Short mmCIF file of C-alpha atoms in Angstrom, two decimals:
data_model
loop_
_atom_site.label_atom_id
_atom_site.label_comp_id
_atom_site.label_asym_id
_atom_site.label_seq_id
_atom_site.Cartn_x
_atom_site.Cartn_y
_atom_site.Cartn_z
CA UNK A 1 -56.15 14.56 -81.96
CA UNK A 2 -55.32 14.20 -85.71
CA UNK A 3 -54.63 11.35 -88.45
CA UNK A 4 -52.35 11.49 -91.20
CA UNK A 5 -54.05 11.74 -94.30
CA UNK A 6 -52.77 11.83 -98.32
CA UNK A 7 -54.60 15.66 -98.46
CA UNK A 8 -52.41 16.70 -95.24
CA UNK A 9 -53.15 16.48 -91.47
CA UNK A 10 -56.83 16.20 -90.31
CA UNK A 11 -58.04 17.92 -87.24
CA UNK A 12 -60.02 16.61 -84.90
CA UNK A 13 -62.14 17.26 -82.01
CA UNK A 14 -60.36 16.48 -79.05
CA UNK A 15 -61.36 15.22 -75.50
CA UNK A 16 -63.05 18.38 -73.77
CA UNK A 17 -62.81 17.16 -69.90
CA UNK A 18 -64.57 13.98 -68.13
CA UNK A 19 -67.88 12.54 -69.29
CA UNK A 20 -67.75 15.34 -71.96
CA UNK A 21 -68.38 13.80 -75.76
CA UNK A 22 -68.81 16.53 -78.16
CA UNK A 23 -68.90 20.14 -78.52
CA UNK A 24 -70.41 22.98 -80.55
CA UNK A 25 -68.11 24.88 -82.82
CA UNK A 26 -69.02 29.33 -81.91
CA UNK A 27 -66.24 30.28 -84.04
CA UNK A 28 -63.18 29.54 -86.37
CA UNK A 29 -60.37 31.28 -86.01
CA UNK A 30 -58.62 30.12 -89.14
CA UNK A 31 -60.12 30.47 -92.88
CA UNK A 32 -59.22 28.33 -95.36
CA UNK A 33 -55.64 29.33 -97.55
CA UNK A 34 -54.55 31.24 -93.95
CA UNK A 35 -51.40 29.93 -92.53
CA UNK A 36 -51.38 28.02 -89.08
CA UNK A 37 -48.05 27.34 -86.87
CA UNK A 38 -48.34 24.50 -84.43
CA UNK A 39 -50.22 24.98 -80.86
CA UNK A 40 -51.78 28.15 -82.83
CA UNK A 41 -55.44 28.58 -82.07
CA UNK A 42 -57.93 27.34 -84.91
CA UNK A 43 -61.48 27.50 -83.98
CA UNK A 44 -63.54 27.69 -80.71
CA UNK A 45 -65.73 25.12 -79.04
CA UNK A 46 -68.46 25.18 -76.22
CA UNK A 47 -69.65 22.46 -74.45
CA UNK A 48 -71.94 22.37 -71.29
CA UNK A 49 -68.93 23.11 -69.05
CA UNK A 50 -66.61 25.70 -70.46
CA UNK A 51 -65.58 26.94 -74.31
CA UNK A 52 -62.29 26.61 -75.30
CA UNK A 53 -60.09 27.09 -77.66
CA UNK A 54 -58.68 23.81 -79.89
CA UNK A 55 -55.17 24.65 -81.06
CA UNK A 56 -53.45 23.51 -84.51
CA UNK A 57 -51.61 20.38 -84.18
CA UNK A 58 -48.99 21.00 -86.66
CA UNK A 59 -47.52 24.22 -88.98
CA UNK A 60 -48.79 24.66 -92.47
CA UNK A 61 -51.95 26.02 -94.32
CA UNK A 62 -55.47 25.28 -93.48
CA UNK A 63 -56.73 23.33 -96.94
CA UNK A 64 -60.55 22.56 -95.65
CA UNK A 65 -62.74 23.16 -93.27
CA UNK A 66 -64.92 19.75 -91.96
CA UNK A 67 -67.48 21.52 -90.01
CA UNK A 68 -68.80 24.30 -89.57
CA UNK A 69 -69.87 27.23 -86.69
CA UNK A 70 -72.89 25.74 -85.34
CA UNK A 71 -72.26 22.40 -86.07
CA UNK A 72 -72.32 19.97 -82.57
CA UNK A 73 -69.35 17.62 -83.10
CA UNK A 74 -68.64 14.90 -81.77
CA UNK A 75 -65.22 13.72 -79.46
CA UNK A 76 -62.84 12.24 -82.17
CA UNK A 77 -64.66 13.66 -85.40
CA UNK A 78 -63.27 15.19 -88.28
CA UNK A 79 -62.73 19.53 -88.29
CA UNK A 80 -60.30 20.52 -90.12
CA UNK A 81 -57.33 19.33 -93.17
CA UNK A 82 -54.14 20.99 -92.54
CA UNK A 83 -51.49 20.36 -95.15
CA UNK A 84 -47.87 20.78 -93.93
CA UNK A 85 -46.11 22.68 -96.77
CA UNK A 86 -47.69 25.75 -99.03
CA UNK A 87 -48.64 23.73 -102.14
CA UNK A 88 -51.79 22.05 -103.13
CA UNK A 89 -55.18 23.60 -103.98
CA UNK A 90 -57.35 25.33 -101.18
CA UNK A 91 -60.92 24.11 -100.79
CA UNK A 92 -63.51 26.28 -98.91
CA UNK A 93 -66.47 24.47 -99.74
CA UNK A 94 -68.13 23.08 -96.52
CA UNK A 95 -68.41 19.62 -95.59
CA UNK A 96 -71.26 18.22 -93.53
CA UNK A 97 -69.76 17.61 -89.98
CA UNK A 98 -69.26 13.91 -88.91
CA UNK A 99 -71.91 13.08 -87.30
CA UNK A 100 -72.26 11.76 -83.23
CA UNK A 101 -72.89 7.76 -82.77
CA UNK A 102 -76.73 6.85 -83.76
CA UNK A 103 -77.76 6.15 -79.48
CA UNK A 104 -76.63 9.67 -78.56
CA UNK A 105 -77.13 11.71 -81.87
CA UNK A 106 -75.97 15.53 -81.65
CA UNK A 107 -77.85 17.75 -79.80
CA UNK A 108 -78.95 20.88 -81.18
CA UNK A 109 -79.71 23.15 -78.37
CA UNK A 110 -77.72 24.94 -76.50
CA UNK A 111 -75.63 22.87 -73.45
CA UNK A 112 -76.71 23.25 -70.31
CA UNK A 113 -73.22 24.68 -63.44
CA UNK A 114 -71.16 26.93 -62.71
CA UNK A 115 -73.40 30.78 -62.03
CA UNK A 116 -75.96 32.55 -59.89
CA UNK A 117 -77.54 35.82 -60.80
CA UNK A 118 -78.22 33.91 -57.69
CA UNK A 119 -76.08 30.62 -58.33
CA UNK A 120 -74.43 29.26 -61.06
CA UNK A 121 -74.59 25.61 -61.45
CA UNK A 122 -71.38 23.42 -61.21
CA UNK A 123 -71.17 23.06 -65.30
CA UNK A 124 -71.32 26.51 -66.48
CA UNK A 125 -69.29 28.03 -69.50
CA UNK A 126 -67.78 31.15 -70.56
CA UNK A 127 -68.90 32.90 -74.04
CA UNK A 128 -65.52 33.53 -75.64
CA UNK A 129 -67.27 35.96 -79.03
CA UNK A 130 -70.72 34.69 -80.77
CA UNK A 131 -72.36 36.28 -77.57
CA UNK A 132 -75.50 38.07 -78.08
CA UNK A 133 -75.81 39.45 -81.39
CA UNK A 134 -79.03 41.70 -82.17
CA UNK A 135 -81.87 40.34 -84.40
CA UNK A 136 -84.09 42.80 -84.05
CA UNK A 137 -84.39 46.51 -83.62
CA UNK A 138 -87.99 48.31 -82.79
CA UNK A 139 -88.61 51.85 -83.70
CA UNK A 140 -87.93 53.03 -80.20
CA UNK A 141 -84.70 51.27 -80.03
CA UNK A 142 -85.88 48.51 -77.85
CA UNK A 143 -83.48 45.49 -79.38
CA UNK A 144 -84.00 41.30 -79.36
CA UNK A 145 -81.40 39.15 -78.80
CA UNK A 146 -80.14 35.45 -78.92
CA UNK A 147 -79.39 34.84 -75.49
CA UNK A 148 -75.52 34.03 -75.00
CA UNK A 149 -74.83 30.21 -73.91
CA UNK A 150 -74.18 30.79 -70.13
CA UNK A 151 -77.44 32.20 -69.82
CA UNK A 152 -79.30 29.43 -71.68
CA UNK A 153 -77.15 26.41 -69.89
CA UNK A 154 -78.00 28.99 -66.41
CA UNK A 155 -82.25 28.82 -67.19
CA UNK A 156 -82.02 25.33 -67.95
CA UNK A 157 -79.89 24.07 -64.87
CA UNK A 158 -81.65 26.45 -62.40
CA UNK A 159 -84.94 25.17 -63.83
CA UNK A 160 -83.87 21.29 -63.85
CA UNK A 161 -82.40 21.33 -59.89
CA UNK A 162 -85.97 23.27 -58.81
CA UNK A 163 -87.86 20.33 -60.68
CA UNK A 164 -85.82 18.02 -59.31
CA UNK A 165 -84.83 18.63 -55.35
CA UNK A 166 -87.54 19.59 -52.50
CA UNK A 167 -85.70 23.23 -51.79
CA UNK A 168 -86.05 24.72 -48.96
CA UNK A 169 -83.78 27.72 -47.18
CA UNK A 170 -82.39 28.60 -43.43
CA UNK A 171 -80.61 31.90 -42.41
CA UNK A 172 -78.19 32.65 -39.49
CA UNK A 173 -76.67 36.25 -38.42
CA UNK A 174 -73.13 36.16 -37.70
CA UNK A 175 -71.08 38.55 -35.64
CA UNK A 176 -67.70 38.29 -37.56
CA UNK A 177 -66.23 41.12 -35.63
CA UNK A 178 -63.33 39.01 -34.39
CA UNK A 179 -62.11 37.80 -37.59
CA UNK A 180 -62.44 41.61 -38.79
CA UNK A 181 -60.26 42.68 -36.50
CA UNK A 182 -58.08 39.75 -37.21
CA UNK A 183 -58.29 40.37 -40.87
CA UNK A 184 -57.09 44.21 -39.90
CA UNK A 185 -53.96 43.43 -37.62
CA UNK A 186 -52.34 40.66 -40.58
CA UNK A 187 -53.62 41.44 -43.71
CA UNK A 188 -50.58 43.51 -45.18
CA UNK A 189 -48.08 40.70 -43.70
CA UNK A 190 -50.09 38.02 -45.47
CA UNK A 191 -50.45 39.98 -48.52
CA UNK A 192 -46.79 40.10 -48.33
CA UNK A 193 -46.60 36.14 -48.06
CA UNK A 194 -49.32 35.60 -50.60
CA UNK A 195 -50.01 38.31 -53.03
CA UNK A 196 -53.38 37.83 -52.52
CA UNK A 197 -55.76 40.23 -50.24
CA UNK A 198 -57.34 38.65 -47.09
CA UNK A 199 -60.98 38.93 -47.38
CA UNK A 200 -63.76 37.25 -44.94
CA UNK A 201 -64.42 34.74 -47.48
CA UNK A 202 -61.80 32.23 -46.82
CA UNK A 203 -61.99 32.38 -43.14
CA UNK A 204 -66.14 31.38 -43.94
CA UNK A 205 -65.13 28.27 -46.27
CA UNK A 206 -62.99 27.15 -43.63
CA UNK A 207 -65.51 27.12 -41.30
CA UNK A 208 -68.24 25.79 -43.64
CA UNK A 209 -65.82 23.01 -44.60
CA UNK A 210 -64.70 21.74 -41.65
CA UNK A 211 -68.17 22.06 -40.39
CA UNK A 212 -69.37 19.20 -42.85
CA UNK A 213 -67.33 16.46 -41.35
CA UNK A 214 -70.19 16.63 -38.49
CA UNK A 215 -72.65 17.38 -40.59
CA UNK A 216 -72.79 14.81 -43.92
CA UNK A 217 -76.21 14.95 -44.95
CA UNK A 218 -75.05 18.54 -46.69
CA UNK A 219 -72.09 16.75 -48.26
CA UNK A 220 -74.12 14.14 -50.32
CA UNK A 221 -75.85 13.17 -53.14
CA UNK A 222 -79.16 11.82 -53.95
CA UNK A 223 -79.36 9.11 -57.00
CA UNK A 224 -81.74 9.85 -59.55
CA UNK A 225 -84.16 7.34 -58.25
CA UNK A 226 -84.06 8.94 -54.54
CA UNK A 227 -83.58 5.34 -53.22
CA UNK A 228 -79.57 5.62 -52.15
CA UNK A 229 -77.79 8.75 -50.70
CA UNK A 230 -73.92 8.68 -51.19
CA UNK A 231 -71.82 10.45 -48.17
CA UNK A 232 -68.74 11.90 -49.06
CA UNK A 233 -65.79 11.46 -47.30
CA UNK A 234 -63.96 14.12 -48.90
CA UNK A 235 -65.01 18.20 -50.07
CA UNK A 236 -64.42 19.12 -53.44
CA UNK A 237 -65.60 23.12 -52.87
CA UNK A 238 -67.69 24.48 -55.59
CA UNK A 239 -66.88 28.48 -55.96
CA UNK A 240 -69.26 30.70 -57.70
CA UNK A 241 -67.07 33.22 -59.57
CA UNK A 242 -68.37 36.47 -61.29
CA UNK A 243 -66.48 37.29 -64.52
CA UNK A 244 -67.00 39.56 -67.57
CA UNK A 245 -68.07 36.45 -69.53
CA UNK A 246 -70.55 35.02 -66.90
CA UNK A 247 -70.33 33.45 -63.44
CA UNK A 248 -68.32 29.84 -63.41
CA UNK A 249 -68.39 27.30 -60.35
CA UNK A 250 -65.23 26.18 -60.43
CA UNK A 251 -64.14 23.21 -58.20
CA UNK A 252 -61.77 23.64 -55.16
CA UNK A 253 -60.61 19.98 -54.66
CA UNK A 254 -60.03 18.15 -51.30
CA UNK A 255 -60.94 21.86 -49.40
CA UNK A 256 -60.71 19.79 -46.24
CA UNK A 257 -57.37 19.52 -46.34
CA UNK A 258 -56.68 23.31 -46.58
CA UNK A 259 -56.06 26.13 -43.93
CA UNK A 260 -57.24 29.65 -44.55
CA UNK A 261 -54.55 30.69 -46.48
CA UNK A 262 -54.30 27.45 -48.63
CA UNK A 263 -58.43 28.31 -49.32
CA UNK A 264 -57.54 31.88 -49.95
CA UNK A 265 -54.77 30.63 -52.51
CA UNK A 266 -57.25 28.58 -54.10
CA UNK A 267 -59.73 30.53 -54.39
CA UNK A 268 -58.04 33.29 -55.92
CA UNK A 269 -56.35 30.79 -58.28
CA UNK A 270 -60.21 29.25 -59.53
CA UNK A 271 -61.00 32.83 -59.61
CA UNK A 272 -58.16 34.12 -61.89
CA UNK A 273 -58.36 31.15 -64.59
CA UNK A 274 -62.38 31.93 -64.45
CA UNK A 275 -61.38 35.66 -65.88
CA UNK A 276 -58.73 35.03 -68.06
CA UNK A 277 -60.46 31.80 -70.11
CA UNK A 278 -58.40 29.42 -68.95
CA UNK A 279 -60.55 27.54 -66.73
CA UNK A 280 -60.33 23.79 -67.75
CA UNK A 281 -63.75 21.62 -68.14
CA UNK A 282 -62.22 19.04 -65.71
CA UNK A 283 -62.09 21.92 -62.90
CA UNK A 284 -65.71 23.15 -63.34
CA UNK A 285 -67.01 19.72 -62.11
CA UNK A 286 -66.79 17.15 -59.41
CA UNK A 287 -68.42 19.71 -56.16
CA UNK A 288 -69.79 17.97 -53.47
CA UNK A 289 -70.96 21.30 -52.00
CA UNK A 290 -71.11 24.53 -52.81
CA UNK A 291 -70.44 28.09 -51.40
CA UNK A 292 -71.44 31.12 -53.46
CA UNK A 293 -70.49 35.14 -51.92
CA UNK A 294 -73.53 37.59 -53.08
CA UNK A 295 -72.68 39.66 -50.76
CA UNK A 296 -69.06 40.33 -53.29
CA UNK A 297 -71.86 42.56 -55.37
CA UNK A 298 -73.70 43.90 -52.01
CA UNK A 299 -76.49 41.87 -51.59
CA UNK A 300 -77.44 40.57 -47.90
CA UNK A 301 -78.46 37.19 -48.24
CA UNK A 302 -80.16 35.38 -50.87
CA UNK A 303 -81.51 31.68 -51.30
CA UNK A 304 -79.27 29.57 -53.56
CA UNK A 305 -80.48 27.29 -55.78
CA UNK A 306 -79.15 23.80 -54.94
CA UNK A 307 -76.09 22.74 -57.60
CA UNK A 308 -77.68 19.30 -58.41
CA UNK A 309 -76.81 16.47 -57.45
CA UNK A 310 -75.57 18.09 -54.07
CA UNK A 311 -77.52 18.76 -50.81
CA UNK A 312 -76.82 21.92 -49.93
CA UNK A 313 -75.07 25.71 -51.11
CA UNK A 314 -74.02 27.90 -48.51
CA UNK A 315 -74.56 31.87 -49.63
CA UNK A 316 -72.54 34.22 -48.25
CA UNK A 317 -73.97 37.76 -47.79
CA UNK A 318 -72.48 41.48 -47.25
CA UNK A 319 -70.00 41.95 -44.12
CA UNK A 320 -71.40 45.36 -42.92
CA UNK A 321 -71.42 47.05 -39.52
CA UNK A 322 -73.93 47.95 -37.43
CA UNK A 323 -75.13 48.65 -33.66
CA UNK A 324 -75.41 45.72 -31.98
CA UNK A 325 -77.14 44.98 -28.13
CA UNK A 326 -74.50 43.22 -26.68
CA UNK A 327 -74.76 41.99 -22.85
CA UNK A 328 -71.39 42.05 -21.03
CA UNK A 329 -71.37 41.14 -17.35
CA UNK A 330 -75.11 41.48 -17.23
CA UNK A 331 -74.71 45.00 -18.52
CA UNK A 332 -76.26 45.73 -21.92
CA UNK A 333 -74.71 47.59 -24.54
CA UNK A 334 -74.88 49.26 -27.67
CA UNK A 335 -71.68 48.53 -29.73
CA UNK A 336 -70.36 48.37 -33.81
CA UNK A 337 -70.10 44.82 -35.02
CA UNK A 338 -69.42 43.52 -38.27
CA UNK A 339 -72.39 41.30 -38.84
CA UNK A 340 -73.07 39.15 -41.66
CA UNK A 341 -76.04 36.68 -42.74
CA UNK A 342 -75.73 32.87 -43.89
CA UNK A 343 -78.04 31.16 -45.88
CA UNK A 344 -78.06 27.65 -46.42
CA UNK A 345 -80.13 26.05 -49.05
CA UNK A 346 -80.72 22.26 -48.93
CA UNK A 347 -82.49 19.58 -50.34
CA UNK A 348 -85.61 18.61 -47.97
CA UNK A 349 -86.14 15.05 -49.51
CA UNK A 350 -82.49 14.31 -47.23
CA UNK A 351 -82.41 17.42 -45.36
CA UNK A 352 -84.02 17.77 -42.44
CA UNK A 353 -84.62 21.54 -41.07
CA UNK A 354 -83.06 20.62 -37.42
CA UNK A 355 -79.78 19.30 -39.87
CA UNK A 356 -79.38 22.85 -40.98
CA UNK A 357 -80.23 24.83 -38.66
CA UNK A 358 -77.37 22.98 -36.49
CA UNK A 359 -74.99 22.91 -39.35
CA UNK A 360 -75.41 26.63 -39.29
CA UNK A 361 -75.14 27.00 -35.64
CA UNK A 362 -71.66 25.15 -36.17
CA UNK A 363 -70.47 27.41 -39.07
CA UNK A 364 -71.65 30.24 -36.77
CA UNK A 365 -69.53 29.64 -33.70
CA UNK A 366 -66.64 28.54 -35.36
CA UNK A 367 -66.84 32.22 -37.19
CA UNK A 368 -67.38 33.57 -33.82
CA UNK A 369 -64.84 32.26 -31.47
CA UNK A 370 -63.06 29.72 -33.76
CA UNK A 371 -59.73 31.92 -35.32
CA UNK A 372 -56.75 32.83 -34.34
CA UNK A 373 -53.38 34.62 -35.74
CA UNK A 374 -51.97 30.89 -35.62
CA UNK A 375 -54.86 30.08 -38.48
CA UNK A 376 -53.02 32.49 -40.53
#
């Protein structure tokens, strides 16, 4: 992360997270003549995954900056000279920013999961301050805006997997009345254990987890050329989280080996370093599927978009009760059940409609007879 140099310590970019290679400096924390302390933050940077925030390596004053807000930077390239004791001559004049190697020259749009107004896509970042500032004002107050970086990396990814996959959607209605009153009976003893409230949601990963084992094709990926289809023998669960900054996708690796309470662990985790900023890059990417809860915000079902390169994104709608026909030893009835509807949207070029329709029907019973107090 830094070099020693005769004028004092040089900054520079470090690495951001896998098969990231540069970033676009929002903001600088530091001005040049302002004293720095070691693991102090400096600037900000955004890439196409997350922004974050690149620390001072060492304590002393900040002598120069080497690029500036705006400039895309590359992994490894010059930011900032820190010199380690008070004396020596401040220089605030900017300095062009090292520029990116000539085959992949910086970009200079915006980046880019990863999150849905309907789904976010696996690679989406938080805006940590340069969001949104006002351009222009019209007489009746009416305002224009640059649009904040999660919403341009949101339009652009949204746009790219409907150009690229053959989307199509399927919807099941679930009676989740069992697991409700499941949910009722243990959810102050597991709050106990766990800190964590017991909501439907992790109960409905389970199920949509496990239920991929039988069903592959929606745990895959299509190569750019459409000519080879990789199965995975693993899920890495994509999560769309809503936050005050924009909604993330974090990554909920090797889901298949988790229980309900080991999902609802993690996904509270995901959820909590989504809020606070301290999501990592590396943990927004890597989902081989994809589960996103509009129904958190009241919504009843939706169609996902399809988180590229994967086959399928299961949306989760509002738990809500209602009167239900029910027929119980050939009597029919009128009772409250706590319904809820599925959607699952896949990619047709792999995905055949029987394939989810019977991945659904396997999500469904297991909701619907699958859980017991021993799950918990």
């Amino acid at each position: 992360m830094t070099t020693e140099q005769l004028a004092g310590t040089t900054v520079c970019m470090p690495a951001l997270g896998e098969s990231v290679d540069e970033g676009t400096i929002t903001r600088w924390l530091k001005q040049p003549g302002d004293h720095v302390t070691a693991e102090e933050p400096l600037l900000e940077v955004a890439t196409d995954k997350v922004d974050t925030e690149i620390p001072s390596p060492v304590t002393g004053i900040l002598q120069r900056h080497l690029a500036e807000e705006n400039d895309v930077v590359a992994v490894d390239a010059e930011l900032a000279i820190i010199s380690e004791s008070s004396s020596g001559p401040v220089d605030s004049s900017p300095v062009p920013p090292t520029p990116a190697p000539a085959a992949d020259p910086p970009r200079t749009a915006a980046a880019v999961p990863p999150a849905p107004a309907t789904v976010p896509s696996p690679s989406q970042e938080p805006d940590t301050g340069s969001v949104a500032t006002a351009v222009t004002q019209s007489s009746i107050g009416s305002t224009t805006e640059k649009l904040p970086r999660i919403r341009r990396t949101i339009a652009r990814r949204m746009v790219e997997s409907l150009q690229t996959a053959a989307q199509l959607t399927t919807v099941v209605e679930v009676d989740v009345t069992a697991i409700a009153r499941l949910r009722a009976a243990h959810k102050d003893d597991f709050f106990r254990r766990n800190g964590i409230k017991l909501s439907f949601l992790p109960f409905v990963a389970k199920a949509a987890v496990d239920a991929l084992a039988e069903h592959r094709v929606l745990n895959a990926s299509l190569n750019a050329e459409v000519t080879e289809v990789t199965y995975y023998d693993h899920c890495h669960l994509s999560m769309a989280v809503d936050s005050e900054k924009g909604l993330m996708v974090p990554v909920i690796r090797d889901a298949q080996q988790l229980g309900v309470e080991g999902l609802a662990q993690a996904i509270a985790d995901k959820a909590n370093k989504v809020r606070t900023g301290t999501i990592t890059a590396d943990e927004l990417s890597g989902g081989t599927f994809t589960l996103t809860n509009t129904g958190s915000r009241g919504a009843l079902f939706d169609t996902p978009i399809i988180n590229q390169p994967q086959t399928g994104i299961l949306g989760v709608g509002a738990v809500v009760e209602r009167l239900v026909p029910t027929r119980q030893d050939g009597e029919l009835r009128i009772e409250v059940r706590s319904m809820v509807y599925l959607s699952i949207s896949y990619d047709h070029r792999i995905v055949d409609g029987a394939d989810a329709a019977r991945y659904l029907t396997a999500v469904k019973t297991r909701l619907e007879t699958g859980f017991t107090p021993n799950d918990l």
